[in-house]
PDB file of C-alpha atoms and ligand atoms in Angstrom:
ATOM      1  CA  MET I   1      40.342 -22.898  42.053  1.00  0.00           C
ATOM      2  CA  ASN I   2      43.280 -21.500  43.999  1.00  0.00           C
ATOM      3  CA  THR I   3      43.341 -18.071  45.598  1.00  0.00           C
ATOM      4  CA  ILE I   4      45.633 -16.587  42.968  1.00  0.00           C
ATOM      5  CA  THR I   5      43.260 -17.525  40.144  1.00  0.00           C
ATOM      6  CA  VAL I   6      40.219 -16.104  42.000  1.00  0.00           C
ATOM      7  CA  GLU I   7      42.090 -12.875  42.658  1.00  0.00           C
ATOM      8  CA  ALA I   8      43.144 -12.645  39.026  1.00  0.00           C
ATOM      9  CA  LEU I   9      39.552 -13.196  37.861  1.00  0.00           C
ATOM     10  CA  ARG I  10      38.254 -10.515  40.238  1.00  0.00           C
ATOM     11  CA  ALA I  11      40.828  -8.048  39.000  1.00  0.00           C
ATOM     12  CA  TRP I  12      40.066  -8.924  35.399  1.00  0.00           C
ATOM     13  CA  SER I  13      36.287  -8.536  35.787  1.00  0.00           C
ATOM     14  CA  SER I  14      36.641  -5.291  37.702  1.00  0.00           C
ATOM     15  CA  ASP I  15      39.000  -3.947  35.000  1.00  0.00           C
ATOM     16  CA  GLY I  16      36.515  -5.130  32.377  1.00  0.00           C
ATOM     17  CA  LEU I  17      33.645  -3.386  34.129  1.00  0.00           C
ATOM     18  CA  GLN I  18      35.648  -0.185  34.404  1.00  0.00           C
ATOM     19  CA  TRP I  19      36.469  -0.434  30.711  1.00  0.00           C
ATOM     20  CA  LEU I  20      32.790  -0.873  29.803  1.00  0.00           C
ATOM     21  CA  LEU I  21      31.600   1.949  32.074  1.00  0.00           C
ATOM     22  CA  LYS I  22      33.960   4.315  30.331  1.00  0.00           C
ATOM     23  CA  ARG I  23      32.414   3.462  26.942  1.00  0.00           C
ATOM     24  CA  PRO I  24      28.588   3.713  27.353  1.00  0.00           C
ATOM     25  CA  ARG I  25      27.977   4.511  23.681  1.00  0.00           C
ATOM     26  CA  GLN I  26      29.913   1.500  22.430  1.00  0.00           C
ATOM     27  CA  VAL I  27      28.098  -0.711  24.953  1.00  0.00           C
ATOM     28  CA  ILE I  28      24.676   0.526  23.841  1.00  0.00           C
ATOM     29  CA  PHE I  29      25.673   0.018  20.205  1.00  0.00           C
ATOM     30  CA  ALA I  30      26.916  -3.539  20.868  1.00  0.00           C
ATOM     31  CA  VAL I  31      23.725  -4.438  22.790  1.00  0.00           C
ATOM     32  CA  ALA I  32      21.580  -2.994  20.000  1.00  0.00           C
ATOM     33  CA  VAL I  33      23.493  -4.953  17.336  1.00  0.00           C
ATOM     34  CA  ALA I  34      23.193  -8.161  19.379  1.00  0.00           C
ATOM     35  CA  ALA I  35      19.435  -7.598  19.819  1.00  0.00           C
ATOM     36  CA  LEU I  36      19.019  -6.920  16.099  1.00  0.00           C
ATOM     37  CA  VAL I  37      20.987 -10.022  15.098  1.00  0.00           C
ATOM     38  CA  THR I  38      18.956 -12.160  17.539  1.00  0.00           C
ATOM     39  CA  ALA I  39      15.679 -10.720  16.228  1.00  0.00           C
ATOM     40  CA  LYS I  40      16.767 -11.348  12.614  1.00  0.00           C
ATOM     41  CA  MET I  41      17.755 -14.933  13.417  1.00  0.00           C
ATOM     42  CA  ARG I  42      14.435 -15.585  15.156  1.00  0.00           C
ATOM     43  CA  HIS I  43      12.576 -13.993  12.250  1.00  0.00           C
ATOM     44  CA  ALA I  44      14.479 -16.157   9.727  1.00  0.00           C
ATOM     45  CA  SER I  45      13.843 -19.301  11.756  1.00  0.00           C
ATOM     46  CA  ALA I  46      10.090 -18.535  12.055  1.00  0.00           C
ATOM     47  CA  ARG I  47      10.026 -17.909   8.303  1.00  0.00           C
ATOM     48  CA  ARG I  48      11.655 -21.302   7.612  1.00  0.00           C
ATOM     49  CA  GLU I  49       9.210 -23.040   9.958  1.00  0.00           C
ATOM     50  CA  ARG I  50       6.227 -21.447   8.190  1.00  0.00           C
ATOM     51  CA  ARG I  51       7.514 -22.618   4.838  1.00  0.00           C
ATOM     52  CA  LYS I  52       7.926 -26.155   6.159  1.00  0.00           C
ATOM     53  CA  ARG I  53       4.333 -26.016   7.397  1.00  0.00           C
ATOM     54  CA  TRP I  54       3.046 -24.739   4.042  1.00  0.00           C
ATOM     55  CA  ALA I  55       5.014 -27.408   2.171  1.00  0.00           C
ATOM     56  CA  LYS I  56       3.124 -30.086   4.128  1.00  0.00           C
ATOM     57  CA  ILE I  57      -0.312 -28.676   3.309  1.00  0.00           C
ATOM     58  CA  GLY I  58      -0.756 -30.942   0.319  1.00  0.00           C
ATOM     59  CA  LYS I  59       0.066 -31.269  -3.358  1.00  0.00           C
ATOM     60  CA  ASP I  60      -1.692 -28.720  -5.558  1.00  0.00           C
ATOM     61  CA  VAL I  61      -3.372 -27.045  -2.583  1.00  0.00           C
ATOM     62  CA  VAL I  62      -3.027 -23.266  -2.799  1.00  0.00           C
ATOM     63  CA  VAL I  63      -1.964 -21.446   0.359  1.00  0.00           C
ATOM     64  CA  LEU I  64      -3.476 -17.982   0.052  1.00  0.00           C
ATOM     65  CA  HIS I  65      -1.576 -15.417   2.095  1.00  0.00           C
ATOM     66  CA  GLY I  66      -3.373 -12.240   3.086  1.00  0.00           C
ATOM     67  CA  PHE I  67      -4.033  -9.799   5.886  1.00  0.00           C
ATOM     68  CA  PRO I  68      -5.992 -11.192   8.845  1.00  0.00           C
ATOM     69  CA  ARG I  69      -9.739 -11.616   8.369  1.00  0.00           C
ATOM     70  CA  GLY I  70     -11.756  -8.439   8.778  1.00  0.00           C
ATOM     71  CA  ARG I  71     -14.580  -7.911  11.230  1.00  0.00           C
ATOM     72  CA  LEU I  72     -17.216  -7.416   8.532  1.00  0.00           C
ATOM     73  CA  THR I  73     -15.565  -8.804   5.382  1.00  0.00           C
ATOM     74  CA  PRO I  74     -13.304 -11.825   4.836  1.00  0.00           C
ATOM     75  CA  ASN I  75     -10.562  -9.289   4.156  1.00  0.00           C
ATOM     76  CA  THR I  76      -9.994  -5.549   4.294  1.00  0.00           C
ATOM     77  CA  SER I  77      -7.974  -5.680   1.061  1.00  0.00           C
ATOM     78  CA  PRO I  78      -9.910  -5.719  -2.235  1.00  0.00           C
ATOM     79  CA  PHE I  79      -7.048  -7.640  -3.828  1.00  0.00           C
ATOM     80  CA  VAL I  80      -7.216 -10.457  -1.284  1.00  0.00           C
ATOM     81  CA  ILE I  81     -10.988 -10.766  -1.738  1.00  0.00           C
ATOM     82  CA  LYS I  82     -10.574 -10.671  -5.512  1.00  0.00           C
ATOM     83  CA  LEU I  83      -8.167 -13.616  -5.412  1.00  0.00           C
ATOM     84  CA  GLU I  84     -10.050 -15.618  -2.786  1.00  0.00           C
ATOM     85  CA  THR I  85     -13.253 -15.163  -4.798  1.00  0.00           C
ATOM     86  CA  TYR I  86     -11.511 -16.421  -7.918  1.00  0.00           C
ATOM     87  CA  LEU I  87     -10.251 -19.506  -6.042  1.00  0.00           C
ATOM     88  CA  ARG I  88     -13.813 -20.244  -4.981  1.00  0.00           C
ATOM     89  CA  LEU I  89     -15.309 -19.544  -8.385  1.00  0.00           C
ATOM     90  CA  ALA I  90     -12.714 -21.723 -10.122  1.00  0.00           C
ATOM     91  CA  LYS I  91     -13.177 -24.415  -7.423  1.00  0.00           C
ATOM     92  CA  ILE I  92      -9.471 -24.566  -6.636  1.00  0.00           C
ATOM     93  CA  THR I  93      -8.659 -26.084  -3.256  1.00  0.00           C
ATOM     94  CA  TYR I  94      -6.983 -23.560  -0.971  1.00  0.00           C
ATOM     95  CA  VAL I  95      -6.276 -22.680   2.621  1.00  0.00           C
ATOM     96  CA  PHE I  96      -6.050 -19.149   3.949  1.00  0.00           C
ATOM     97  CA  ASP I  97      -3.077 -18.138   6.057  1.00  0.00           C
ATOM     98  CA  ASP I  98      -2.432 -14.728   7.625  1.00  0.00           C
ATOM     99  CA  ALA I  99       0.932 -15.475   9.248  1.00  0.00           C
ATOM    100  CA  GLU I 100       2.868 -13.635   6.532  1.00  0.00           C
ATOM    101  CA  PRO I 101       0.509 -11.313   4.636  1.00  0.00           C
ATOM    102  CA  ILE I 102       3.208  -9.501   2.706  1.00  0.00           C
ATOM    103  CA  GLY I 103       4.786 -11.579  -0.044  1.00  0.00           C
ATOM    104  CA  PRO I 104       7.949 -11.618  -2.127  1.00  0.00           C
ATOM    105  CA  LYS I 105       6.971  -8.427  -3.981  1.00  0.00           C
ATOM    106  CA  GLY I 106       6.221  -6.542  -0.776  1.00  0.00           C
ATOM    107  CA  GLN I 107       2.443  -6.678  -1.169  1.00  0.00           C
ATOM    108  CA  SER I 108      -0.576  -8.738  -0.293  1.00  0.00           C
ATOM    109  CA  PRO I 109      -1.934 -11.183  -1.515  1.00  0.00           C
ATOM    110  CA  TRP I 110       0.416 -13.904  -2.635  1.00  0.00           C
ATOM    111  CA  ILE I 111       0.299 -17.677  -2.728  1.00  0.00           C
ATOM    112  CA  THR I 112       2.427 -20.729  -2.129  1.00  0.00           C
ATOM    113  CA  LEU I 113       1.757 -23.658  -4.414  1.00  0.00           C
ATOM    114  CA  ASN I 114       3.818 -26.836  -4.141  1.00  0.00           C
ATOM    115  CA  GLY I 115       6.618 -24.808  -2.560  1.00  0.00           C
ATOM    116  CA  GLU I 116       6.567 -22.118  -5.276  1.00  0.00           C
ATOM    117  CA  GLU I 117       5.787 -18.536  -4.243  1.00  0.00           C
ATOM    118  CA  ILE I 118       3.747 -16.392  -6.629  1.00  0.00           C
ATOM    119  CA  ALA I 119       2.853 -12.761  -5.917  1.00  0.00           C
ATOM    120  CA  ASP I 120       0.267 -10.310  -7.301  1.00  0.00           C
ATOM    121  CA  SER I 121      -3.414 -11.238  -7.471  1.00  0.00           C
ATOM    122  CA  GLN I 122      -3.530 -10.902 -11.260  1.00  0.00           C
ATOM    123  CA  LEU I 123      -0.370 -12.916 -11.948  1.00  0.00           C
ATOM    124  CA  VAL I 124      -1.536 -15.570  -9.483  1.00  0.00           C
ATOM    125  CA  MET I 125      -4.884 -15.861 -11.254  1.00  0.00           C
ATOM    126  CA  GLU I 126      -3.170 -16.157 -14.618  1.00  0.00           C
ATOM    127  CA  ALA I 127      -0.762 -18.815 -13.333  1.00  0.00           C
ATOM    128  CA  LEU I 128      -3.607 -20.803 -11.754  1.00  0.00           C
ATOM    129  CA  ALA I 129      -5.795 -20.442 -14.846  1.00  0.00           C
ATOM    130  CA  LYS I 130      -2.994 -22.016 -16.873  1.00  0.00           C
ATOM    131  CA  LYS I 131      -2.204 -24.788 -14.386  1.00  0.00           C
ATOM    132  CA  TYR I 132      -5.801 -25.814 -13.699  1.00  0.00           C
ATOM    133  CA  ASP I 133      -7.228 -24.798 -17.079  1.00  0.00           C
ATOM    134  CA  LYS I 134      -9.483 -22.285 -15.309  1.00  0.00           C
ATOM    135  CA  ASN I 135      -9.508 -19.189 -17.475  1.00  0.00           C
ATOM    136  CA  LEU I 136     -13.084 -18.104 -16.828  1.00  0.00           C
ATOM    137  CA  THR I 137     -13.050 -15.350 -19.441  1.00  0.00           C
ATOM    138  CA  SER I 138     -11.694 -17.317 -22.428  1.00  0.00           C
ATOM    139  CA  TRP I 139     -15.169 -18.394 -23.595  1.00  0.00           C
ATOM    140  CA  LEU I 140     -16.018 -14.766 -24.405  1.00  0.00           C
ATOM    141  CA  PRO I 141     -15.429 -13.221 -27.842  1.00  0.00           C
ATOM    142  CA  LYS I 142     -12.145 -11.286 -27.992  1.00  0.00           C
ATOM    143  CA  GLU I 143     -14.001  -7.966 -28.072  1.00  0.00           C
ATOM    144  CA  GLU I 144     -15.701  -8.717 -24.754  1.00  0.00           C
ATOM    145  CA  GLN I 145     -12.488 -10.056 -23.258  1.00  0.00           C
ATOM    146  CA  ALA I 146     -10.996  -6.653 -24.049  1.00  0.00           C
ATOM    147  CA  ILE I 147     -13.842  -4.918 -22.202  1.00  0.00           C
ATOM    148  CA  ALA I 148     -13.360  -7.217 -19.179  1.00  0.00           C
ATOM    149  CA  LEU I 149      -9.645  -6.410 -19.158  1.00  0.00           C
ATOM    150  CA  ALA I 150     -10.311  -2.656 -19.319  1.00  0.00           C
ATOM    151  CA  PHE I 151     -12.849  -2.799 -16.462  1.00  0.00           C
ATOM    152  CA  ASN I 152     -10.482  -4.883 -14.408  1.00  0.00           C
ATOM    153  CA  LEU I 153      -7.725  -2.309 -14.823  1.00  0.00           C
ATOM    154  CA  MET I 154     -10.096   0.572 -14.147  1.00  0.00           C
ATOM    155  CA  MET I 155     -10.829  -0.961 -10.762  1.00  0.00           C
ATOM    156  CA  THR I 156      -7.336  -2.075  -9.773  1.00  0.00           C
ATOM    157  CA  GLU I 157      -5.438   0.947 -11.097  1.00  0.00           C
ATOM    158  CA  HIS I 158      -7.942   3.797 -10.700  1.00  0.00           C
ATOM    159  CA  ILE I 159     -10.735   3.041  -8.245  1.00  0.00           C
ATOM    160  CA  THR I 160      -8.108   1.582  -5.890  1.00  0.00           C
ATOM    161  CA  TRP I 161      -6.343   4.923  -5.607  1.00  0.00           C
ATOM    162  CA  GLY I 162      -9.519   6.931  -5.133  1.00  0.00           C
ATOM    163  CA  LEU I 163     -10.552   4.556  -2.356  1.00  0.00           C
ATOM    164  CA  ARG I 164      -7.112   4.811  -0.792  1.00  0.00           C
ATOM    165  CA  VAL I 165      -7.431   8.597  -0.722  1.00  0.00           C
ATOM    166  CA  TRP I 166     -10.637   8.226   1.288  1.00  0.00           C
ATOM    167  CA  ARG I 167      -9.419   5.418   3.549  1.00  0.00           C
ATOM    168  CA  TYR I 168      -6.054   6.844   4.477  1.00  0.00           C
ATOM    169  CA  VAL I 169      -6.030  10.562   3.718  1.00  0.00           C
ATOM    170  CA  ILE I 170      -9.594  11.696   4.416  1.00  0.00           C
ATOM    171  CA  ASP I 171     -10.605   9.133   7.047  1.00  0.00           C
ATOM    172  CA  ARG I 172      -7.031   8.619   8.317  1.00  0.00           C
ATOM    173  CA  GLY I 173      -7.550   4.866   8.742  1.00  0.00           C
ATOM    174  CA  GLU I 174     -10.374   5.315  11.313  1.00  0.00           C
ATOM    175  CA  GLN I 175     -12.939   3.159   9.517  1.00  0.00           C
ATOM    176  CA  LEU I 176     -10.285   0.595   8.628  1.00  0.00           C
ATOM    177  CA  ARG I 177      -9.370   0.358  12.303  1.00  0.00           C
ATOM    178  CA  LYS I 178     -13.017  -0.341  13.181  1.00  0.00           C
ATOM    179  CA  CYS I 179     -13.277  -3.025  10.499  1.00  0.00           C
ATOM    180  CA  SER I 180     -10.048  -4.839  11.402  1.00  0.00           C
ATOM    181  CA  LYS I 181      -8.991  -6.898  14.364  1.00  0.00           C
ATOM    182  CA  LEU I 182      -5.279  -6.588  14.997  1.00  0.00           C
ATOM    183  CA  ASP I 183      -3.209  -6.968  18.140  1.00  0.00           C
ATOM    184  CA  SER I 184      -2.399  -3.608  19.718  1.00  0.00           C
ATOM    185  CA  LEU I 185       1.215  -3.465  18.487  1.00  0.00           C
ATOM    186  CA  SER I 186       0.277  -4.212  14.846  1.00  0.00           C
ATOM    187  CA  GLU I 187      -2.622  -1.790  15.173  1.00  0.00           C
ATOM    188  CA  TYR I 188      -0.312   0.950  16.364  1.00  0.00           C
ATOM    189  CA  ILE I 189       2.203   0.287  13.566  1.00  0.00           C
ATOM    190  CA  VAL I 190      -0.413  -0.045  10.833  1.00  0.00           C
ATOM    191  CA  TYR I 191      -2.621   2.882  11.752  1.00  0.00           C
ATOM    192  CA  SER I 192       0.000   5.368  12.802  1.00  0.00           C
ATOM    193  CA  LEU I 193       2.283   4.663   9.839  1.00  0.00           C
ATOM    194  CA  PHE I 194      -0.145   3.739   7.062  1.00  0.00           C
ATOM    195  CA  PRO I 195      -1.994   7.076   6.745  1.00  0.00           C
ATOM    196  CA  TYR I 196       1.353   8.814   6.502  1.00  0.00           C
ATOM    197  CA  ILE I 197       2.815   6.339   3.977  1.00  0.00           C
ATOM    198  CA  MET I 198      -0.358   6.206   1.894  1.00  0.00           C
ATOM    199  CA  LYS I 199      -0.697   9.977   1.764  1.00  0.00           C
ATOM    200  CA  ARG I 200       2.748  10.067   0.209  1.00  0.00           C
ATOM    201  CA  ARG I 201       1.935   7.210  -2.179  1.00  0.00           C
ATOM    202  CA  THR I 202      -1.357   8.696  -3.381  1.00  0.00           C
ATOM    203  CA  TRP I 203       0.515  11.923  -4.089  1.00  0.00           C
ATOM    204  CA  VAL I 204       3.208  10.103  -6.095  1.00  0.00           C
ATOM    205  CA  GLN I 205       0.558   8.106  -7.991  1.00  0.00           C
ATOM    206  CA  GLY I 206      -1.339  11.338  -8.688  1.00  0.00           C
ATOM    207  CA  MET I 207      -4.802  10.749  -7.183  1.00  0.00           C
ATOM    208  CA  GLY I 208      -3.743  12.373  -3.935  1.00  0.00           C
ATOM    209  CA  ARG I 209      -3.142  15.691  -5.714  1.00  0.00           C
ATOM    210  CA  HIS I 210      -6.839  16.206  -6.507  1.00  0.00           C
ATOM    211  CA  LYS I 211      -9.439  17.896  -4.341  1.00  0.00           C
ATOM    212  CA  GLU I 212     -11.718  15.595  -2.337  1.00  0.00           C
ATOM    213  CA  LYS I 213     -14.718  16.419  -4.566  1.00  0.00           C
ATOM    214  CA  GLU I 214     -12.702  15.823  -7.732  1.00  0.00           C
ATOM    215  CA  VAL I 215     -11.705  12.338  -6.578  1.00  0.00           C
ATOM    216  CA  GLU I 216     -15.312  11.634  -5.620  1.00  0.00           C
ATOM    217  CA  GLU I 217     -16.499  12.656  -9.099  1.00  0.00           C
ATOM    218  CA  MET I 218     -13.850  10.511 -10.804  1.00  0.00           C
ATOM    219  CA  LEU I 219     -14.939   7.484  -8.834  1.00  0.00           C
ATOM    220  CA  ARG I 220     -18.587   8.240  -9.487  1.00  0.00           C
ATOM    221  CA  GLN I 221     -17.885   8.035 -13.224  1.00  0.00           C
ATOM    222  CA  ASP I 222     -16.082   4.707 -12.797  1.00  0.00           C
ATOM    223  CA  ILE I 223     -18.848   3.294 -10.611  1.00  0.00           C
ATOM    224  CA  ALA I 224     -21.496   4.546 -13.052  1.00  0.00           C
ATOM    225  CA  ALA I 225     -19.651   2.901 -15.966  1.00  0.00           C
ATOM    226  CA  LEU I 226     -19.599  -0.432 -14.123  1.00  0.00           C
ATOM    227  CA  SER I 227     -23.269  -0.095 -13.271  1.00  0.00           C
ATOM    228  CA  HIS I 228     -24.293   0.844 -16.826  1.00  0.00           C
ATOM    229  CA  TYR I 229     -22.336  -2.011 -18.327  1.00  0.00           C
ATOM    230  CA  LEU I 230     -23.737  -4.481 -15.807  1.00  0.00           C
ATOM    231  CA  GLY I 231     -27.267  -3.277 -16.596  1.00  0.00           C
ATOM    232  CA  ARG I 232     -29.766  -6.037 -15.961  1.00  0.00           C
ATOM    233  CA  LYS I 233     -27.294  -8.868 -16.491  1.00  0.00           C
ATOM    234  CA  PRO I 234     -26.557 -11.048 -13.447  1.00  0.00           C
ATOM    235  CA  PHE I 235     -22.809 -10.738 -13.982  1.00  0.00           C
ATOM    236  CA  LEU I 236     -20.633  -8.174 -15.728  1.00  0.00           C
ATOM    237  CA  MET I 237     -19.968 -10.236 -18.843  1.00  0.00           C
ATOM    238  CA  GLY I 238     -23.330 -12.017 -19.013  1.00  0.00           C
ATOM    239  CA  ASP I 239     -24.897 -15.047 -17.402  1.00  0.00           C
ATOM    240  CA  ARG I 240     -21.671 -16.546 -16.097  1.00  0.00           C
ATOM    241  CA  PRO I 241     -19.393 -14.941 -13.517  1.00  0.00           C
ATOM    242  CA  CYS I 242     -15.773 -14.552 -14.528  1.00  0.00           C
ATOM    243  CA  GLU I 243     -12.547 -12.978 -13.219  1.00  0.00           C
ATOM    244  CA  VAL I 244     -13.733  -9.382 -13.579  1.00  0.00           C
ATOM    245  CA  ASP I 245     -16.719 -10.190 -11.334  1.00  0.00           C
ATOM    246  CA  CYS I 246     -14.243 -11.315  -8.669  1.00  0.00           C
ATOM    247  CA  THR I 247     -12.516  -7.955  -8.919  1.00  0.00           C
ATOM    248  CA  LEU I 248     -15.796  -6.048  -8.760  1.00  0.00           C
ATOM    249  CA  PHE I 249     -16.797  -8.122  -5.740  1.00  0.00           C
ATOM    250  CA  GLY I 250     -13.482  -7.243  -4.062  1.00  0.00           C
ATOM    251  CA  TYR I 251     -14.330  -3.545  -4.400  1.00  0.00           C
ATOM    252  CA  THR I 252     -18.037  -3.646  -3.564  1.00  0.00           C
ATOM    253  CA  SER I 253     -17.110  -5.695  -0.472  1.00  0.00           C
ATOM    254  CA  GLN I 254     -14.883  -2.864   0.677  1.00  0.00           C
ATOM    255  CA  ILE I 255     -17.269  -0.047  -0.183  1.00  0.00           C
ATOM    256  CA  LEU I 256     -20.407  -1.629   1.238  1.00  0.00           C
ATOM    257  CA  TRP I 257     -18.879  -2.936   4.476  1.00  0.00           C
ATOM    258  CA  ASN I 258     -15.667  -1.067   5.239  1.00  0.00           C
ATOM    259  CA  TYR I 259     -16.258   2.468   3.900  1.00  0.00           C
ATOM    260  CA  ASN I 260     -19.022   3.645   6.193  1.00  0.00           C
ATOM    261  CA  GLY I 261     -19.155   7.444   6.095  1.00  0.00           C
ATOM    262  CA  SER I 262     -17.702   7.689   2.591  1.00  0.00           C
ATOM    263  CA  PRO I 263     -19.736   8.989  -0.375  1.00  0.00           C
ATOM    264  CA  TYR I 264     -19.183   5.670  -2.152  1.00  0.00           C
ATOM    265  CA  VAL I 265     -21.594   3.676   0.009  1.00  0.00           C
ATOM    266  CA  LYS I 266     -24.546   5.725  -1.249  1.00  0.00           C
ATOM    267  CA  MET I 267     -23.330   5.419  -4.849  1.00  0.00           C
ATOM    268  CA  VAL I 268     -23.286   1.617  -4.742  1.00  0.00           C
ATOM    269  CA  ARG I 269     -26.339   1.210  -2.534  1.00  0.00           C
ATOM    270  CA  GLU I 270     -28.700   3.905  -3.826  1.00  0.00           C
ATOM    271  CA  ASP I 271     -27.441   5.568  -7.004  1.00  0.00           C
ATOM    272  CA  TYR I 272     -26.334   2.368  -8.768  1.00  0.00           C
ATOM    273  CA  PRO I 273     -28.146  -0.386  -6.848  1.00  0.00           C
ATOM    274  CA  ASN I 274     -27.495  -3.070  -9.460  1.00  0.00           C
ATOM    275  CA  LEU I 275     -23.931  -3.098  -8.084  1.00  0.00           C
ATOM    276  CA  GLU I 276     -25.170  -3.956  -4.605  1.00  0.00           C
ATOM    277  CA  ALA I 277     -27.389  -6.627  -6.159  1.00  0.00           C
ATOM    278  CA  HIS I 278     -24.305  -8.002  -7.947  1.00  0.00           C
ATOM    279  CA  HIS I 279     -22.434  -8.029  -4.627  1.00  0.00           C
ATOM    280  CA  ASN I 280     -25.256  -9.925  -2.940  1.00  0.00           C
ATOM    281  CA  ARG I 281     -25.483 -12.387  -5.843  1.00  0.00           C
ATOM    282  CA  MET I 282     -21.762 -13.149  -5.707  1.00  0.00           C
ATOM    283  CA  ARG I 283     -21.827 -13.438  -1.908  1.00  0.00           C
ATOM    284  CA  THR I 284     -24.752 -15.858  -1.935  1.00  0.00           C
ATOM    285  CA  LEU I 285     -23.144 -17.910  -4.684  1.00  0.00           C
ATOM    286  CA  LEU I 286     -19.602 -18.092  -3.335  1.00  0.00           C
ATOM    287  CA  TYR I 287     -19.567 -17.206   0.357  1.00  0.00           C
ATOM    288  CA  PRO I 288     -22.148 -19.257   2.228  1.00  0.00           C
ATOM    289  CA  ASP I 289     -19.643 -19.036   5.110  1.00  0.00           C
ATOM    290  CA  TRP I 290     -19.253 -15.216   4.941  1.00  0.00           C
ATOM    291  CA  ASP I 291     -20.382 -14.686   8.550  1.00  0.00           C
ATOM    292  CA  GLU I 292     -18.094 -17.428   9.858  1.00  0.00           C
ATOM    293  CA  LEU I 293     -15.107 -15.947   8.036  1.00  0.00           C
ATOM    294  CA  CYS I 294     -15.711 -12.478   9.454  1.00  0.00           C
ATOM    295  CA  LEU I 295     -14.566 -11.751  12.969  1.00  0.00           C
ATOM    296  CA  GLY I 296     -17.654  -9.825  14.047  1.00  0.00           C
ATOM    297  CA  ALA I 297     -18.298  -6.187  14.802  1.00  0.00           C
ATOM    298  CA  ALA I 298     -16.095  -4.395  17.343  1.00  0.00           C
ATOM    299  CA  GLY I 299     -17.108  -5.112  20.901  1.00  0.00           C
ATOM    300  CA  GLU I 300     -18.189  -8.708  20.179  1.00  0.00           C
TER     301      GLU I 300
HETATM  302  N1  GSH K   1      -1.031  -5.449  -8.008  1.00  0.00           N
HETATM  303  C1  GSH K   1      -1.164  -6.004  -6.700  1.00  0.00           C
HETATM  304  C2  GSH K   1      -1.665  -4.956  -5.751  1.00  0.00           C
HETATM  305  C3  GSH K   1      -1.784  -5.476  -4.338  1.00  0.00           C
HETATM  306  C4  GSH K   1      -1.863  -4.356  -3.309  1.00  0.00           C
HETATM  307  O1  GSH K   1      -1.868  -3.162  -3.625  1.00  0.00           O
HETATM  308  N2  GSH K   1      -1.952  -4.773  -2.066  1.00  0.00           N
HETATM  309  C5  GSH K   1      -1.957  -3.841  -0.967  1.00  0.00           C
HETATM  310  C6  GSH K   1      -3.052  -4.187   0.003  1.00  0.00           C
HETATM  311  S1  GSH K   1      -4.632  -3.738  -0.637  1.00  0.00           S
HETATM  312  C7  GSH K   1      -0.647  -3.940  -0.227  1.00  0.00           C
HETATM  313  O2  GSH K   1      -0.109  -5.009  -0.050  1.00  0.00           O
HETATM  314  N3  GSH K   1      -0.141  -2.828   0.244  1.00  0.00           N
HETATM  315  C8  GSH K   1       1.065  -2.803   1.003  1.00  0.00           C
HETATM  316  C9  GSH K   1       2.131  -2.079   0.256  1.00  0.00           C
HETATM  317  O3  GSH K   1       1.997  -1.822  -0.950  1.00  0.00           O
HETATM  318  O4  GSH K   1       3.140  -1.779   0.910  1.00  0.00           O
HETATM  319  C10 GSH K   1      -2.103  -7.216  -6.753  1.00  0.00           C
HETATM  320  O5  GSH K   1      -2.938  -7.284  -7.661  1.00  0.00           O
HETATM  321  O6  GSH K   1      -1.964  -8.116  -5.912  1.00  0.00           O
END
């Protein structure tokens, strides 16, 4: 390079630097945009790679996506346990993956099956029941199927919200933090944002507008109804477990293991002990590997 070119370059870069120094806001904005674009591209590439990995898992093998395993339960979400329990009960081959817990509808769980993505535990179970001919409730008379449906909805649309009030509004995610094992960044995001977000959501849904004791009483009635209907039967609908038992197991798993300090533990354990017996029966039947799936109490 000759001297004139070097001089010209020096002058150009010094002018350029001067120009940039006079525009700090624009520079910060440009750097932020570049960082965002890079992060988005990396995110999109990781997403593509995960999908390639899931596509290779095998024909007709379900990839169940959920939050990371809990310390004391295979999952801290009743919906993930509900679906995983169904997969086990229906003997459908699956693998669990926590790399992308939130699915196409913005919630967990969801599945990938032969490259197709299906979200919502209930819709997944219906799709799988059709594909594998595994509707475990269809043998019941229509009248009892209606009862199973109503109990299922009572749990997923009513008990869920009462439990969320306790977990996020009353306990402010403390017990959930103890029962989960997340890296410190995810923990910070989840537990500083979730109580705030969930408080808002429980208010919009309606449950969050009631007094603590009112919510407790509502859930007691629901839990009592489940217990009375279960009675002395081994499973909710009789001698054979079906989908609604998977849902019940999802909820008793949360209450018995992840709701320490809430009034609901005593309800399930002491006031309506046939529900704890149901939980133990389902766990023995379907989760011989329960301890291996769980990540162990804090401090281990
Ligand atoms: N109807 C859905 C409900 C699932 C659901 O509420 N999942 C919660 C975890 S327990 C979730 O993903 N929450 C995150 C959010 O809604 O933003 C199902 O049956 O899968």
